């Protein structure tokens, strides 16, 4: 009789022990997401896939910016992107992709807007990420750091990285004060454009920008 009992006991013990270990590991490593954990290899792959999407969006947006700016005679352009999801590093990469020189041999054009200054916004859950870019030939007309600082100040944001060509900052979400990344993004794009207007770097009357302006009829010449 003793032999089967011995066999049975470890079997009974083993199952809950294994489950307990798994649960502990899950709770410890990722409390927020009870989904299956990624191995380091999978995490690395996910990171690369994400970067690929970010670069693709940046490259595509660069072509759009170049087209819109050339058509409207714009030197500067303010826009938002989705893929970086508020990640400051990824947003910077996205802007790099917008500014990359277009390779005429490639089937699908990418980038090509390096000669156009820009401020790019990306909403995350915890903050709104903002990257300002001013090409070298326009730095005498506009300080990248000053431009970003002025726009961030309207929502109590902070400049995290200062540079003549690229400056980076963010505005933290604050539910108590009604500061939500999605809610403040459009008003900040308006602020960025208005800052340029004051310096004579953005057209006063421009059809392209009616949809993002709250001025309505004032925008149309009588």
Coordinates of C-alpha atoms in Angstrom, one line a residue:
X1 CA 0.0 0.0 0.0
X2 CA 2.8 2.4 0.9
X3 CA 4.3 2.5 -2.6
X4 CA 1.3 4.0 -4.4
X5 CA 0.8 6.5 -1.6
X6 CA 4.3 7.7 -2.0
X7 CA 3.7 8.2 -5.7
X8 CA 0.5 9.9 -5.2
X9 CA 1.8 12.4 -2.7
X10 CA 4.5 14.1 -4.8
X11 CA 2.0 14.3 -7.7
X12 CA -0.5 16.2 -5.6
X13 CA 2.2 18.5 -4.2
X14 CA 3.9 19.1 -7.5
X15 CA 0.9 20.6 -9.3
X16 CA 0.1 23.5 -6.9
X17 CA 3.8 24.2 -6.4
X18 CA 4.4 24.7 -10.1
X19 CA 1.3 26.9 -10.5
X20 CA 2.4 29.0 -7.5
X21 CA 5.9 29.6 -9.0
X22 CA 4.4 30.6 -12.3
X23 CA 1.9 33.0 -10.6
X24 CA 4.6 34.6 -8.5
X25 CA 6.8 35.2 -11.5
X26 CA 4.0 36.7 -13.4
X27 CA 3.0 39.0 -10.6
X28 CA 6.5 40.0 -9.9
X29 CA 7.6 40.8 -13.4
X30 CA 4.5 42.3 -15.0
X31 CA 1.7 43.1 -12.6
X32 CA -0.1 45.3 -15.1
X33 CA -0.3 42.9 -18.0
X34 CA -1.2 39.3 -17.0
X35 CA -0.7 38.3 -20.6
X36 CA 2.1 35.8 -21.3
X37 CA 5.5 37.2 -20.6
X38 CA 7.9 37.8 -23.5
X39 CA 11.2 36.1 -23.5
X40 CA 14.2 38.5 -24.0
X41 CA 14.3 37.4 -27.7
X42 CA 10.6 38.1 -28.1
X43 CA 10.9 41.4 -26.4
X44 CA 13.8 42.4 -28.7
X45 CA 11.8 41.4 -31.7
X46 CA 8.8 43.4 -30.5
X47 CA 11.0 46.4 -30.0
X48 CA 12.4 46.0 -33.5
X49 CA 8.9 45.6 -35.0
X50 CA 7.8 48.7 -33.2
X51 CA 10.7 50.7 -34.4
X52 CA 10.0 49.5 -38.0
X53 CA 6.4 50.8 -37.7
X54 CA 7.6 54.1 -36.3
X55 CA 10.2 54.6 -39.1
X56 CA 7.6 53.7 -41.7
X57 CA 5.1 56.2 -40.3
X58 CA 7.9 58.8 -40.2
X59 CA 9.0 58.2 -43.7
X60 CA 5.5 58.4 -45.1
X61 CA 4.7 61.5 -43.1
X62 CA 8.0 63.1 -44.4
X63 CA 6.8 62.7 -48.0
X64 CA 3.4 64.2 -47.0
X65 CA 5.0 67.2 -45.2
X66 CA 7.3 67.9 -48.2
X67 CA 4.3 67.8 -50.6
X68 CA 2.1 70.0 -48.4
X69 CA 4.9 72.5 -47.6
X70 CA 6.0 72.8 -51.2
X71 CA 2.4 73.4 -52.3
X72 CA 1.7 75.9 -49.6
X73 CA 5.1 77.5 -49.6
X74 CA 5.6 76.6 -46.0
X75 CA 9.0 76.6 -44.2
X76 CA 7.6 75.0 -41.1
X77 CA 5.0 72.3 -40.4
X78 CA 3.3 71.1 -37.2
X79 CA 1.8 67.6 -37.1
X80 CA 1.2 64.6 -34.9
X81 CA 2.1 60.9 -35.2
X82 CA 0.5 57.8 -33.7
X83 CA 3.1 55.0 -33.7
X84 CA 5.6 56.3 -31.1
X85 CA 2.7 56.4 -28.5
X86 CA 4.4 59.1 -26.5
X87 CA 7.8 57.4 -26.4
X88 CA 10.3 60.2 -26.6
X89 CA 13.1 58.1 -28.1
X90 CA 10.8 56.7 -30.7
X91 CA 9.3 60.1 -31.6
X92 CA 12.9 61.3 -32.2
X93 CA 13.5 58.4 -34.5
X94 CA 10.2 59.1 -36.3
X95 CA 11.3 62.7 -36.9
X96 CA 14.7 61.4 -38.2
X97 CA 12.8 59.2 -40.7
X98 CA 10.8 62.3 -41.8
X99 CA 14.0 64.2 -42.4
X100 CA 15.9 61.3 -44.1
X101 CA 17.0 62.0 -47.7
X102 CA 14.7 60.3 -50.2
X103 CA 16.3 57.5 -52.2
X104 CA 15.1 57.9 -55.8
X105 CA 15.9 54.3 -56.5
X106 CA 13.4 53.0 -53.9
X107 CA 10.0 52.1 -55.1
X108 CA 8.2 53.8 -52.3
X109 CA 9.4 57.3 -51.5
X110 CA 10.3 58.0 -47.8
X111 CA 11.3 61.1 -45.9
X112 CA 12.6 64.1 -47.8
X113 CA 11.4 66.8 -45.5
X114 CA 14.8 67.6 -43.9
X115 CA 14.6 71.2 -45.2
X116 CA 11.4 71.9 -43.5
X117 CA 11.3 72.9 -39.8
X118 CA 8.7 70.9 -37.8
X119 CA 7.1 70.3 -34.4
X120 CA 5.8 66.8 -34.0
X121 CA 3.5 65.6 -31.2
X122 CA 2.7 62.1 -30.0
X123 CA 0.2 61.1 -27.3
X124 CA 1.1 58.6 -24.7
X125 CA -1.0 57.5 -21.7
X126 CA 1.2 59.4 -19.2
X127 CA 2.3 62.3 -21.3
X128 CA 2.3 64.2 -24.6
X129 CA 5.8 63.9 -26.2
X130 CA 7.0 66.8 -28.4
X131 CA 10.0 67.1 -30.7
X132 CA 10.9 70.3 -32.4
X133 CA 13.3 70.3 -35.4
X134 CA 14.8 73.4 -37.1
X135 CA 17.2 72.8 -40.1
X136 CA 20.5 74.5 -40.0
X137 CA 19.7 77.1 -42.7
X138 CA 16.7 78.3 -40.6
X139 CA 18.3 78.5 -37.2
X140 CA 19.1 82.2 -37.7
X141 CA 15.3 82.8 -38.0
X142 CA 14.1 80.5 -35.3
X143 CA 15.6 79.0 -32.1
X144 CA 14.5 75.4 -31.8
X145 CA 14.8 75.5 -28.0
X146 CA 12.9 78.8 -27.7
X147 CA 10.1 77.5 -30.0
X148 CA 9.6 74.3 -28.1
X149 CA 9.9 76.0 -24.7
X150 CA 7.2 78.5 -25.5
X151 CA 4.8 75.9 -26.8
X152 CA 5.4 73.6 -23.8
X153 CA 5.0 76.5 -21.3
X154 CA 1.4 76.9 -22.4
X155 CA 0.5 73.6 -20.8
X156 CA 3.1 73.5 -18.0
X157 CA 5.4 71.1 -19.9
X158 CA 9.2 70.7 -19.6
X159 CA 12.1 70.7 -22.1
X160 CA 14.1 67.6 -21.6
X161 CA 16.7 68.0 -24.3
X162 CA 18.0 71.2 -25.8
X163 CA 19.6 71.5 -29.2
X164 CA 20.0 73.9 -32.1
X165 CA 18.5 71.3 -34.5
X166 CA 16.5 69.0 -32.2
X167 CA 14.8 69.8 -28.9
X168 CA 12.7 67.3 -27.0
X169 CA 10.1 67.8 -24.3
X170 CA 6.9 66.5 -22.8
X171 CA 3.7 67.6 -20.9
X172 CA 2.7 65.2 -18.2
X173 CA -1.0 64.2 -18.0
X174 CA -2.8 65.5 -15.0
X175 CA -6.3 64.3 -14.5
X176 CA -6.9 66.7 -11.6
X177 CA -6.1 69.7 -13.7
X178 CA -7.9 68.3 -16.8
X179 CA -4.6 67.9 -18.7
X180 CA -4.9 64.9 -21.1
X181 CA -2.5 64.3 -24.0
X182 CA -5.2 64.0 -26.6
X183 CA -7.1 67.0 -25.3
X184 CA -4.0 69.4 -25.3
X185 CA -2.5 68.2 -28.6
X186 CA -4.5 70.4 -31.0
X187 CA -4.3 73.6 -28.9
X188 CA -0.5 73.1 -28.7
X189 CA -0.3 72.7 -32.5
X190 CA -2.1 76.0 -32.8
X191 CA 0.3 77.6 -30.3
X192 CA 3.2 76.3 -32.3
X193 CA 1.8 77.8 -35.5
X194 CA 1.0 81.1 -33.7
X195 CA 4.5 81.4 -32.4
X196 CA 5.8 81.0 -36.0
X197 CA 3.2 83.6 -37.2
X198 CA 4.5 86.2 -34.7
X199 CA 8.0 85.8 -36.3
X200 CA 6.6 86.0 -39.8
X201 CA 7.5 82.3 -40.5
X202 CA 4.0 81.0 -41.0
X203 CA 1.4 82.4 -43.4
X204 CA -1.5 84.3 -41.9
X205 CA -4.1 83.3 -44.5
X206 CA -3.6 79.8 -45.6
X207 CA -6.4 77.5 -46.8
X208 CA -4.4 74.4 -45.8
X209 CA -4.6 75.4 -42.2
X210 CA -8.3 76.4 -41.9
X211 CA -9.2 73.0 -40.5
X212 CA -6.8 73.3 -37.6
X213 CA -7.6 77.0 -36.9
X214 CA -10.2 78.2 -34.6
X215 CA -10.3 81.7 -36.2
X216 CA -12.8 80.7 -38.9
X217 CA -13.9 83.7 -41.0
X218 CA -11.0 85.8 -40.0
X219 CA -8.7 83.5 -41.9
X220 CA -10.3 84.4 -45.2
X221 CA -9.4 87.7 -46.9
X222 CA -12.5 89.8 -47.4

